[in-house]
Amino acid sequence: MKTVLITGCSSGIGLDAARHMRGRGWRVIATCRKPEDIAARRAEGFDTLPLELGCEDSVARCAEAALALGRIDALVNNAAFAIPGAAEDLPRGALRAIFEANLFGTHDLTRRLLPHFRAHGGRVVNISSVLGLVGIPWRGAYVATKFALEGLTDVLRVEMADTGVKFILIEPGPIGTKIRQNSIPHFEAWIDWQSSPRAEQYRRTLLKRLYEPAAKKDRFELPPAAVSARIAQALESPRPRPRYYVTTPTHVSGIGRRLLSTRALDWFARRS
């Protein structure tokens, strides 16, 4: 039985992927940040570990505990959060906090498992986003981390080509998860929107999107199961692709990154 460590299994993509891969015969080590989520995953029968990606000590303890459980064949870096707000309103601390979790902690965990993967072979699947391909308004902090994750993963894939370790990106578009709801505390902690020159724009757009129940799904939205299916392909294919796109926007954006001009991409982003 192969083993995969999946981060961010409290809900959404991580939880669905954990259940999906276990259904395919994998042993899943599920990480969560909150004790109540750890308890919930343990009640489902998963091996569980606490992980706070923004804390270097937590990452070190998680990696050590995971390796103590035996051979690990793959790592799925899914855990991440968002800080919605206009880019001009993002203080330095907000960017520091989101990069600590979405990029630095993810890379730290990966590095700590790489010697094991070098010795036994392994795969690292990084969950990126359409926002790692195209920047759109109000999501600057998250976009920045995902653009960085895309570049870092590409470099690691090339550098590790002479080893048994494969690096793969999954790029979802709109997926039905709690990421918007979970972003509210971060927005409230970091964004002084009432003092922003865009305060009226916040009232008309972002505040409604954050605090009012959605009348309908986002355009092109798919359930987390669509991402889980791509994760399974990335983990089980004899020759995994460098990238797997999920939903129409990521397919279009992926083509656009290769074929379209920057001006055309800006036009698409303004209308997304």
XYZ file of N, CA and C in Angstrom:
816
model
N 0.838 -1.197 0.000
C 0.000 0.000 0.000
C 0.876 1.250 0.000
N 0.624 2.152 -0.931
C 1.378 3.392 -0.987
C 0.803 4.405 -0.003
N 1.663 5.342 0.406
C 1.284 6.340 1.402
C 1.460 7.740 0.837
N 0.462 8.605 1.075
C 0.530 9.999 0.663
C 0.230 10.885 1.865
N 1.019 11.918 2.010
C 0.783 12.947 3.018
C 0.083 14.109 2.317
N -1.084 14.487 2.828
C -1.869 15.567 2.233
C -2.055 16.663 3.275
N -1.709 17.892 2.931
C -1.877 19.001 3.863
C -3.221 19.685 3.640
N -3.724 20.294 4.709
C -4.973 21.054 4.605
C -6.193 20.193 4.423
N -6.385 19.210 5.304
C -7.481 18.249 5.147
C -8.688 18.577 6.021
N -8.819 19.809 6.448
C -9.957 20.183 7.282
C -11.256 20.176 6.488
N -11.188 20.599 5.237
C -12.382 20.697 4.392
C -11.937 20.829 2.944
N -12.894 21.021 2.059
C -12.598 21.360 0.675
C -11.762 20.342 -0.068
N -10.805 20.840 -0.829
C -9.988 19.993 -1.700
C -9.200 18.972 -0.896
N -8.589 19.385 0.194
C -7.763 18.470 0.973
C -8.549 17.321 1.553
N -9.719 17.601 2.104
C -10.555 16.554 2.682
C -11.057 15.613 1.609
N -11.521 16.162 0.499
C -12.017 15.310 -0.578
C -10.898 14.442 -1.147
N -9.706 15.034 -1.302
C -8.576 14.272 -1.834
C -8.181 13.143 -0.889
N -8.215 13.412 0.420
C -7.876 12.374 1.393
C -8.835 11.198 1.282
N -10.104 11.492 1.210
C -11.101 10.429 1.095
C -10.990 9.712 -0.245
N -10.730 10.470 -1.297
C -10.635 9.884 -2.635
C -9.441 8.941 -2.742
N -8.289 9.393 -2.257
C -7.096 8.555 -2.375
C -7.190 7.336 -1.465
N -7.798 7.468 -0.310
C -8.010 6.292 0.531
C -8.930 5.296 -0.180
N -9.930 5.805 -0.881
C -10.819 4.934 -1.642
C -10.114 4.212 -2.767
N -8.995 4.762 -3.221
C -8.205 4.132 -4.279
C -7.118 3.218 -3.723
N -7.151 2.972 -2.424
C -6.222 2.022 -1.822
C -4.969 2.619 -1.231
N -4.874 3.956 -1.163
C -3.702 4.595 -0.582
C -3.878 4.749 0.928
N -2.769 4.670 1.637
C -2.756 5.089 3.031
C -2.556 6.598 3.034
N -3.438 7.320 3.723
C -3.400 8.783 3.721
C -3.023 9.289 5.113
N -1.993 10.137 5.151
C -1.674 10.893 6.361
C -2.260 12.277 6.149
N -3.283 12.608 6.913
C -4.007 13.860 6.745
C -3.558 14.880 7.782
N -3.166 16.072 7.344
C -2.792 17.119 8.285
C -3.883 18.172 8.357
N -4.024 18.747 9.545
C -4.965 19.843 9.781
C -4.312 20.817 10.759
N -4.841 21.998 10.807
C -4.301 23.014 11.710
C -4.992 22.996 13.062
N -6.309 22.816 13.079
C -7.083 22.916 14.318
C -7.266 21.542 14.967
N -7.193 21.480 16.307
C -7.363 20.203 17.019
C -8.699 19.518 16.714
N -9.770 20.295 16.573
C -11.071 19.674 16.298
C -11.115 19.012 14.925
N -10.381 19.561 13.972
C -10.326 18.935 12.650
C -9.455 17.688 12.674
N -8.370 17.731 13.445
C -7.547 16.538 13.646
C -8.407 15.419 14.227
N -9.220 15.749 15.221
C -10.074 14.747 15.855
C -11.102 14.191 14.869
N -11.638 15.053 14.033
C -12.630 14.608 13.049
C -12.018 13.653 12.030
N -10.811 13.956 11.561
C -10.153 13.068 10.597
C -9.759 11.750 11.262
N -9.332 11.838 12.507
C -8.972 10.614 13.219
C -10.206 9.730 13.406
N -11.358 10.341 13.656
C -12.595 9.582 13.820
C -12.993 8.872 12.529
N -12.528 9.405 11.386
C -12.783 8.757 10.096
C -11.801 7.628 9.827
N -10.792 7.496 10.672
C -9.837 6.422 10.496
C -8.554 6.812 9.799
N -8.338 8.109 9.581
C -7.104 8.555 8.946
C -5.964 8.626 9.961
N -4.742 8.379 9.498
C -3.573 8.807 10.250
C -3.550 10.332 10.175
N -3.364 10.995 11.289
C -3.445 12.454 11.296
C -2.238 13.066 11.982
N -1.896 14.281 11.536
C -0.816 15.047 12.156
C -1.207 16.521 12.170
N -0.882 17.229 13.253
C -1.112 18.674 13.262
C -0.054 19.384 12.424
N -0.478 20.426 11.731
C 0.469 21.188 10.910
C -0.008 22.625 10.779
N 0.840 23.533 11.206
C 0.649 24.962 10.999
C 1.795 25.426 10.114
N 1.517 25.628 8.842
C 2.582 25.917 7.889
C 3.316 27.222 8.183
N 2.649 28.136 8.841
C 3.300 29.396 9.172
C 4.274 29.311 10.328
N 4.358 28.136 10.963
C 5.249 27.931 12.118
C 6.331 26.921 11.742
N 7.578 27.357 11.741
C 8.676 26.485 11.322
C 8.799 25.258 12.218
N 8.590 25.431 13.526
C 8.674 24.296 14.444
C 7.581 23.275 14.149
N 6.386 23.749 13.822
C 5.286 22.840 13.503
C 5.599 22.034 12.250
N 6.169 22.680 11.248
C 6.545 21.983 10.014
C 7.584 20.908 10.313
N 8.579 21.255 11.118
C 9.635 20.293 11.469
C 9.061 19.096 12.212
N 8.162 19.363 13.179
C 7.565 18.265 13.941
C 6.701 17.380 13.048
N 5.962 17.982 12.131
C 5.102 17.210 11.227
C 5.932 16.295 10.332
N 6.988 16.842 9.747
C 7.830 16.036 8.863
C 8.467 14.877 9.619
N 8.980 15.148 10.805
C 9.610 14.099 11.601
C 8.606 13.004 11.973
N 7.412 13.415 12.399
C 6.386 12.443 12.785
C 5.906 11.642 11.589
N 5.782 12.287 10.439
C 5.333 11.577 9.241
C 6.342 10.511 8.836
N 7.615 10.850 8.848
C 8.645 9.892 8.456
C 8.739 8.739 9.458
N 8.372 9.002 10.706
C 8.394 7.940 11.712
C 7.299 6.906 11.469
N 6.312 7.261 10.651
C 5.220 6.329 10.357
C 5.588 5.318 9.275
N 6.744 5.495 8.648
C 7.160 4.565 7.599
C 7.347 5.257 6.266
N 7.458 4.463 5.218
C 7.720 5.013 3.896
C 6.575 5.909 3.431
N 6.947 7.047 2.862
C 5.988 7.964 2.245
C 6.309 8.015 0.758
N 5.284 7.842 -0.057
C 5.484 7.796 -1.506
C 5.172 9.113 -2.197
N 4.386 9.977 -1.531
C 3.987 11.213 -2.192
C 3.576 12.252 -1.162
N 3.706 13.502 -1.567
C 3.277 14.643 -0.772
C 2.357 15.499 -1.630
N 1.187 15.833 -1.108
C 0.265 16.758 -1.785
C 0.196 18.023 -0.947
N 0.788 19.093 -1.456
C 0.792 20.381 -0.765
C -0.465 21.154 -1.158
N -1.483 21.053 -0.318
C -2.757 21.676 -0.610
C -3.064 22.861 0.288
N -2.617 22.837 1.534
C -3.010 23.850 2.512
C -2.592 25.251 2.069
N -3.522 26.196 2.182
C -3.263 27.594 1.828
C -4.446 28.425 2.304
N -4.234 29.735 2.391
C -5.353 30.616 2.716
C -5.251 31.889 1.894
N -6.301 32.704 1.945
C -6.371 33.930 1.153
C -6.567 35.136 2.056
N -6.055 36.280 1.607
C -6.327 37.558 2.247
C -6.910 38.475 1.177
N -8.225 38.508 1.018
C -8.808 39.362 -0.022
C -8.614 40.835 0.304
N -8.498 41.635 -0.740
C -8.323 43.070 -0.567
C -7.552 43.648 -1.733
N -7.693 44.952 -1.922
C -6.939 45.628 -2.977
C -5.445 45.554 -2.671
N -4.641 45.396 -3.695
C -3.201 45.239 -3.485
C -2.603 46.442 -2.764
N -3.110 47.640 -3.040
C -2.544 48.827 -2.400
C -2.862 48.885 -0.904
N -3.794 48.060 -0.450
C -4.171 48.041 0.964
C -3.512 46.906 1.739
N -2.636 46.138 1.096
C -1.981 45.014 1.765
C -0.755 45.484 2.523
N -0.779 45.460 3.856
C 0.424 45.836 4.602
C 1.489 44.747 4.507
N 2.693 45.128 4.846
C 3.820 44.194 4.780
C 3.546 42.930 5.589
N 2.962 43.088 6.771
C 2.695 41.933 7.621
C 1.739 40.944 7.000
N 0.775 41.437 6.240
C -0.179 40.544 5.589
C 0.526 39.671 4.557
N 1.380 40.291 3.751
C 2.113 39.509 2.758
C 3.075 38.538 3.423
N 3.692 38.968 4.501
C 4.597 38.076 5.219
C 3.837 36.852 5.740
N 2.658 37.081 6.311
C 1.879 35.984 6.885
C 1.422 34.991 5.820
N 0.950 35.492 4.696
C 0.421 34.576 3.685
C 1.548 33.837 2.975
N 2.692 34.497 2.789
C 3.818 33.796 2.178
C 4.401 32.747 3.125
N 4.380 33.014 4.418
C 4.881 32.027 5.378
C 4.123 30.708 5.240
N 2.815 30.776 5.061
C 2.015 29.557 4.953
C 2.000 29.008 3.537
N 1.604 29.851 2.587
C 1.346 29.353 1.233
C 2.594 28.982 0.459
N 3.730 29.587 0.796
C 4.955 29.294 0.043
C 6.077 28.782 0.942
N 6.476 29.559 1.952
C 7.649 29.184 2.746
C 7.418 27.879 3.506
N 6.270 27.765 4.158
C 5.980 26.537 4.899
C 5.840 25.337 3.994
N 5.197 25.557 2.850
C 5.042 24.478 1.868
C 6.403 24.005 1.372
N 7.271 24.951 1.055
C 8.606 24.590 0.567
C 9.425 23.922 1.673
N 9.289 24.413 2.898
C 10.015 23.841 4.029
C 9.622 22.377 4.236
N 8.322 22.103 4.228
C 7.861 20.723 4.396
C 8.392 19.838 3.269
N 8.350 20.353 2.050
C 8.853 19.596 0.900
C 10.328 19.260 1.068
N 11.121 20.241 1.432
C 12.568 20.026 1.606
C 12.862 18.965 2.663
N 12.070 18.974 3.729
C 12.315 18.023 4.810
C 11.995 16.587 4.396
N 11.149 16.425 3.391
C 10.829 15.082 2.899
C 11.676 14.675 1.694
N 12.354 15.618 1.082
C 13.099 15.308 -0.139
C 14.190 14.250 0.049
N 14.960 14.247 1.124
C 15.946 13.159 1.266
C 15.295 11.780 1.253
N 14.135 11.668 1.872
C 13.392 10.403 1.867
C 12.956 10.052 0.450
N 12.455 11.038 -0.282
C 12.021 10.788 -1.658
C 13.200 10.463 -2.568
N 14.317 11.118 -2.347
C 15.504 10.808 -3.140
C 15.921 9.351 -2.944
N 15.791 8.873 -1.730
C 16.216 7.505 -1.422
C 15.240 6.462 -1.944
N 13.951 6.791 -1.953
C 12.943 5.777 -2.272
C 12.104 6.090 -3.515
N 12.288 7.280 -4.086
C 11.394 7.714 -5.153
C 10.177 8.382 -4.538
N 9.594 9.308 -5.259
C 8.421 9.972 -4.720
C 7.897 11.045 -5.645
N 6.726 11.561 -5.302
C 6.096 12.621 -6.083
C 5.638 13.731 -5.150
N 5.799 14.956 -5.630
C 5.311 16.126 -4.911
C 4.290 16.804 -5.807
N 3.065 16.886 -5.334
C 1.977 17.515 -6.087
C 1.622 18.815 -5.378
N 1.830 19.926 -6.050
C 1.529 21.235 -5.479
C 0.221 21.760 -6.052
N -0.712 22.095 -5.165
C -1.996 22.616 -5.606
C -1.864 24.116 -5.800
N -1.882 24.532 -7.039
C -1.793 25.945 -7.375
C -3.205 26.473 -7.621
N -3.405 27.248 -8.666
C -4.701 27.880 -8.914
C -4.662 28.567 -10.267
N -5.844 28.842 -10.797
C -5.908 29.726 -11.963
C -5.264 31.071 -11.613
N -5.276 31.415 -10.316
C -4.662 32.663 -9.879
C -3.145 32.558 -9.784
N -2.592 31.416 -10.127
C -1.166 31.299 -10.347
C -0.803 31.516 -11.804
N -1.844 31.734 -12.622
C -1.653 31.948 -14.056
C -2.063 33.349 -14.483
N -3.131 33.867 -13.856
C -3.668 35.181 -14.205
C -4.012 35.925 -12.930
N -3.575 37.159 -12.818
C -3.926 37.972 -11.665
C -5.244 38.688 -11.883
N -6.124 38.657 -10.885
C -7.391 39.369 -10.982
C -7.579 40.238 -9.737
N -8.412 41.282 -9.835
C -8.546 42.239 -8.729
C -8.990 41.599 -7.423
N -8.550 42.220 -6.310
C -8.949 41.889 -4.944
C -8.264 40.625 -4.412
N -7.415 40.015 -5.169
C -6.805 38.753 -4.757
C -5.276 38.794 -4.833
N -4.736 39.986 -4.721
C -3.306 40.176 -4.942
C -2.411 39.326 -4.072
N -2.739 39.197 -2.792
C -1.879 38.430 -1.886
C -1.851 36.961 -2.283
N -3.014 36.399 -2.519
C -3.106 34.992 -2.907
C -2.449 34.771 -4.264
N -2.717 35.672 -5.205
C -2.103 35.589 -6.539
C -0.584 35.557 -6.420
N -0.031 36.430 -5.599
C 1.427 36.507 -5.457
C 2.009 35.181 -4.982
N 1.341 34.552 -3.997
C 1.873 33.276 -3.496
C 1.762 32.177 -4.534
N 0.686 32.179 -5.303
C 0.506 31.112 -6.291
C 1.409 31.308 -7.501
N 1.653 32.554 -7.916
C 2.640 32.785 -8.974
C 4.011 32.284 -8.519
N 4.342 32.565 -7.264
C 5.633 32.112 -6.726
C 5.696 30.594 -6.664
N 4.605 29.966 -6.241
C 4.586 28.501 -6.166
C 4.751 27.878 -7.550
N 4.121 28.485 -8.545
C 4.278 27.987 -9.925
C 5.748 28.004 -10.338
N 6.409 29.135 -10.132
C 7.801 29.244 -10.558
C 8.710 28.305 -9.799
N 8.512 28.228 -8.489
C 9.363 27.359 -7.677
C 9.175 25.896 -8.064
N 7.937 25.501 -8.321
C 7.672 24.112 -8.710
C 8.298 23.789 -10.060
N 8.215 24.728 -11.001
C 8.840 24.509 -12.307
C 10.344 24.295 -12.168
N 10.984 25.107 -11.336
C 12.432 24.963 -11.144
C 12.761 23.628 -10.481
N 12.000 23.263 -9.459
C 12.245 21.987 -8.789
C 12.046 20.807 -9.740
N 11.055 20.900 -10.605
C 10.819 19.804 -11.548
C 12.029 19.615 -12.468
N 12.601 20.719 -12.934
C 13.767 20.645 -13.811
C 14.994 20.169 -13.036
N 15.210 20.757 -11.856
C 16.396 20.406 -11.079
C 16.367 18.953 -10.607
N 15.183 18.434 -10.329
C 15.076 17.072 -9.793
C 14.862 16.023 -10.882
N 14.987 16.432 -12.132
C 14.755 15.492 -13.234
C 15.753 14.341 -13.234
N 16.920 14.544 -12.630
C 17.925 13.479 -12.590
C 17.780 12.605 -11.343
N 16.673 12.756 -10.627
C 16.404 11.924 -9.449
C 15.110 11.149 -9.691
N 14.683 10.416 -8.697
C 13.412 9.708 -8.804
C 12.234 10.504 -8.294
N 12.411 11.803 -8.109
C 11.363 12.654 -7.545
C 10.727 13.482 -8.650
N 9.404 13.420 -8.736
C 8.665 14.167 -9.756
C 7.844 15.270 -9.095
N 7.835 16.442 -9.719
C 7.067 17.588 -9.233
C 5.961 17.916 -10.225
N 4.743 18.048 -9.706
C 3.572 18.233 -10.545
C 2.709 19.353 -9.985
N 2.153 20.163 -10.851
C 1.231 21.220 -10.457
C -0.195 20.837 -10.818
N -1.129 21.093 -9.895
C -2.557 21.006 -10.173
C -3.086 22.427 -10.144
N -3.830 22.825 -11.165
C -4.271 24.210 -11.272
C -5.785 24.282 -11.364
N -6.461 24.351 -10.211
C -7.920 24.474 -10.220
C -8.360 25.893 -10.536
N -9.540 25.983 -11.130
C -10.234 27.265 -11.236
C -11.237 27.355 -10.110
N -12.441 27.844 -10.368
C -13.443 27.958 -9.294
C -13.869 26.582 -8.784
N -13.658 26.342 -7.508
C -14.024 25.082 -6.863
C -14.877 25.410 -5.628
N -15.912 24.629 -5.401
C -16.811 24.862 -4.284
C -16.187 24.467 -2.955
N -15.477 25.388 -2.309
C -14.832 25.139 -1.018
C -15.171 26.279 -0.061
N -14.584 26.235 1.126
C -14.804 27.273 2.134
C -13.720 28.349 2.110
N -12.922 28.420 1.052
C -11.790 29.345 1.084
C -12.241 30.790 1.238
N -13.376 31.156 0.624
C -13.858 32.530 0.764
C -14.294 32.790 2.208
N -15.075 31.877 2.762
C -15.524 32.002 4.148
C -14.336 32.025 5.100
N -13.362 31.165 4.856
C -12.192 31.086 5.738
C -11.279 32.302 5.622
N -11.453 33.077 4.547
C -10.604 34.255 4.360
C -11.087 35.466 5.154
N -12.310 35.413 5.664
C -12.879 36.579 6.344
C -12.045 37.009 7.551
N -11.634 36.092 8.450
C -10.801 36.546 9.581
C -9.496 37.201 9.143
N -8.907 36.728 8.070
C -7.658 37.319 7.582
C -7.923 38.709 6.999
N -9.023 38.854 6.287
C -9.424 40.161 5.759
C -9.639 41.142 6.898
N -10.359 40.717 7.922
C -10.657 41.602 9.045
C -9.405 41.941 9.845
N -8.455 41.045 9.884
C -7.224 41.288 10.647
C -6.275 42.244 9.940
N -6.276 42.223 8.619
C -5.221 42.919 7.892
C -5.678 44.103 7.033
N -6.905 44.106 6.571
C -7.318 45.104 5.583
C -8.155 46.208 6.242
N -7.626 47.432 6.260
C -8.354 48.594 6.770
C -9.130 49.211 5.609
N -10.170 48.524 5.198
C -10.869 48.927 3.983
C -11.581 50.268 4.128
N -12.011 50.611 5.346
C -12.733 51.868 5.536
C -11.845 53.084 5.324
N -10.529 52.912 5.485
C -9.599 54.010 5.241
C -9.024 53.970 3.831
N -9.436 53.016 3.050
C -8.905 52.846 1.701
C -9.526 53.847 0.734
N -8.754 54.330 -0.242
C -9.353 55.157 -1.294
C -10.368 54.383 -2.135
N -10.395 53.068 -1.947
C -11.349 52.217 -2.663
C -12.500 51.764 -1.760
N -12.767 52.496 -0.693
C -13.784 52.067 0.265
C -15.130 51.822 -0.398
N -15.521 52.689 -1.306
C -16.814 52.509 -1.960
C -16.815 51.269 -2.850
N -15.695 50.988 -3.483
C -15.596 49.759 -4.286
C -15.696 48.522 -3.394
N -15.102 48.589 -2.220
C -15.246 47.481 -1.274
C -16.727 47.248 -0.959
N -17.453 48.322 -0.678
C -18.870 48.179 -0.323
C -19.670 47.561 -1.464
N -19.355 47.978 -2.684
C -20.136 47.520 -3.842
C -19.794 46.094 -4.254
N -18.558 45.671 -3.999
C -18.110 44.396 -4.571
C -17.646 43.394 -3.521
N -16.478 43.613 -2.950
C -15.847 42.587 -2.129
C -16.639 42.266 -0.866
N -17.166 43.288 -0.186
C -17.898 43.017 1.053
C -19.122 42.147 0.792
N -19.799 42.402 -0.301
C -20.958 41.573 -0.643
C -20.532 40.144 -0.937
N -19.428 40.016 -1.630
C -18.950 38.670 -1.982
C -18.529 37.894 -0.735
N -17.952 38.600 0.232
C -17.473 37.923 1.437
C -18.596 37.600 2.419
N -19.492 38.550 2.617
C -20.420 38.440 3.743
C -21.844 38.040 3.369
N -22.203 38.144 2.107
C -23.559 37.780 1.720
C -23.563 36.393 1.088
N -24.554 35.557 1.432
C -24.621 34.217 0.837
C -24.690 34.305 -0.690
N -23.933 33.452 -1.337
C -23.929 33.458 -2.807
C -25.284 33.011 -3.339
N -25.835 33.793 -4.257
C -27.123 33.443 -4.845
C -26.998 32.248 -5.775
N -25.805 32.075 -6.334
C -25.570 30.952 -7.228
C -24.084 30.635 -7.245
N -23.744 29.519 -7.813
C -22.339 29.137 -7.908
C -21.590 30.098 -8.836
N -20.269 30.155 -8.629
C -19.445 30.909 -9.566
C -19.519 30.259 -10.942
N -19.327 31.065 -11.948
C -19.313 30.536 -13.303
C -18.190 29.508 -13.450
N -18.503 28.388 -14.048
C -17.566 27.283 -14.291
C -17.196 26.516 -13.018
N -17.846 26.795 -11.891
C -17.477 26.147 -10.632
C -17.711 24.641 -10.678
N -16.747 23.898 -10.132
C -16.847 22.447 -10.014
C -16.644 22.051 -8.550
N -17.053 20.856 -8.171
C -16.839 20.399 -6.795
C -15.394 19.962 -6.572
N -14.976 19.827 -5.311
C -13.610 19.383 -5.022
C -13.254 18.042 -5.656
N -14.259 17.205 -5.912
C -13.984 15.903 -6.517
C -13.274 16.030 -7.859
N -13.512 17.135 -8.577
C -12.843 17.331 -9.867
C -11.336 17.486 -9.679
N -10.938 18.112 -8.579
C -9.509 18.256 -8.287
C -8.936 16.921 -7.818
N -9.695 16.209 -6.992
C -9.215 14.914 -6.494
C -8.908 13.959 -7.640
N -9.735 13.996 -8.679
C -9.502 13.118 -9.825
C -8.166 13.431 -10.495
N -7.824 14.712 -10.575
C -6.538 15.098 -11.166
C -5.371 14.747 -10.243
N -5.580 14.875 -8.948
C -4.536 14.475 -8.006
C -4.236 12.995 -8.161
N -5.278 12.184 -8.305
C -5.079 10.745 -8.496
C -4.276 10.476 -9.766
N -4.582 11.190 -10.835
C -3.811 11.031 -12.074
C -2.348 11.391 -11.842
N -2.123 12.507 -11.158
C -0.752 12.952 -10.920
C 0.030 11.953 -10.076
N -0.648 11.282 -9.157
C 0.032 10.334 -8.267
C 0.216 8.965 -8.891
N -0.682 8.574 -9.796
C -0.693 7.196 -10.269
C -0.241 7.017 -11.712
N -0.205 8.080 -12.489
C 0.214 7.941 -13.881
C 1.695 7.569 -13.965
N 2.054 6.619 -14.840
C 3.475 6.276 -14.982
C 4.328 7.461 -15.424
N 3.719 8.341 -16.230
C 4.416 9.544 -16.699
C 3.514 10.757 -16.457
N 3.521 11.286 -15.252
C 2.619 12.408 -14.961
C 2.991 13.653 -15.759
N 1.978 14.438 -16.085
C 2.211 15.701 -16.777
C 2.804 16.723 -15.801
N 3.460 17.744 -16.331
C 3.928 18.821 -15.442
C 2.781 19.575 -14.790
N 1.636 19.691 -15.523
C 0.483 20.446 -15.047
C -0.804 19.726 -15.390
N -1.754 19.838 -14.468
C -3.113 19.363 -14.717
C -4.066 20.519 -14.449
N -4.857 20.877 -15.463
C -5.817 21.964 -15.330
C -7.178 21.415 -14.913
N -7.867 22.188 -14.043
C -9.202 21.805 -13.594
C -10.122 23.012 -13.764
N -11.174 22.854 -14.508
C -12.192 23.857 -14.870
C -11.755 24.630 -16.112
N -12.741 25.179 -16.787
C -12.511 25.908 -18.039
C -11.548 27.079 -17.885
N -11.668 27.924 -16.838
C -10.753 29.071 -16.753
C -9.280 28.698 -16.735
N -8.915 27.596 -16.085
C -7.496 27.255 -16.060
C -7.025 26.718 -17.398
N -7.884 25.990 -18.109
C -7.513 25.554 -19.456
C -7.261 26.770 -20.346
N -8.182 27.741 -20.293
C -8.051 28.947 -21.120
C -6.814 29.740 -20.708
N -6.623 29.899 -19.397
C -5.485 30.679 -18.917
C -4.159 30.004 -19.232
N -4.147 28.665 -19.146
C -2.928 27.937 -19.475
C -2.533 28.134 -20.928
N -3.514 28.077 -21.809
C -3.251 28.352 -23.228
C -2.812 29.796 -23.391
N -3.504 30.681 -22.659
C -3.196 32.099 -22.774
C -1.788 32.437 -22.351
N -1.309 31.785 -21.312
C 0.053 32.056 -20.861
C 1.070 31.725 -21.938
N 0.728 30.733 -22.750
C 1.666 30.306 -23.791
C 1.501 31.089 -25.090
N 0.270 31.505 -25.392
C -0.010 32.010 -26.728
C -0.387 33.481 -26.803
N -0.954 34.028 -25.746
C -1.499 35.370 -25.830
C -0.535 36.409 -25.290
N -0.768 37.634 -25.685
C 0.064 38.732 -25.202
C -0.349 39.122 -23.793
N 0.513 39.866 -23.119
C 0.198 40.357 -21.779
C -1.046 41.232 -21.806
N -1.210 42.026 -22.845
C -2.389 42.889 -22.941
C -3.668 42.064 -23.020
N -3.626 40.984 -23.769
C -4.808 40.130 -23.877
C -5.122 39.455 -22.546
N -4.093 39.034 -21.827
C -4.313 38.426 -20.517
C -4.894 39.431 -19.528
N -4.425 40.694 -19.602
C -4.987 41.721 -18.731
C -6.474 41.940 -19.042
N -6.821 41.907 -20.323
C -8.226 42.070 -20.720
C -9.060 40.925 -20.136
N -8.555 39.689 -20.223
C -9.283 38.550 -19.683
C -9.442 38.657 -18.176
N -8.385 39.086 -17.483
C -8.430 39.181 -16.029
C -9.449 40.208 -15.571
N -9.542 41.349 -16.269
C -10.483 42.389 -15.860
C -11.938 41.928 -15.980
N -12.176 40.921 -16.825
C -13.531 40.460 -17.056
C -13.844 39.163 -16.331
N -12.923 38.695 -15.516
C -13.126 37.433 -14.771
C -13.829 37.702 -13.455
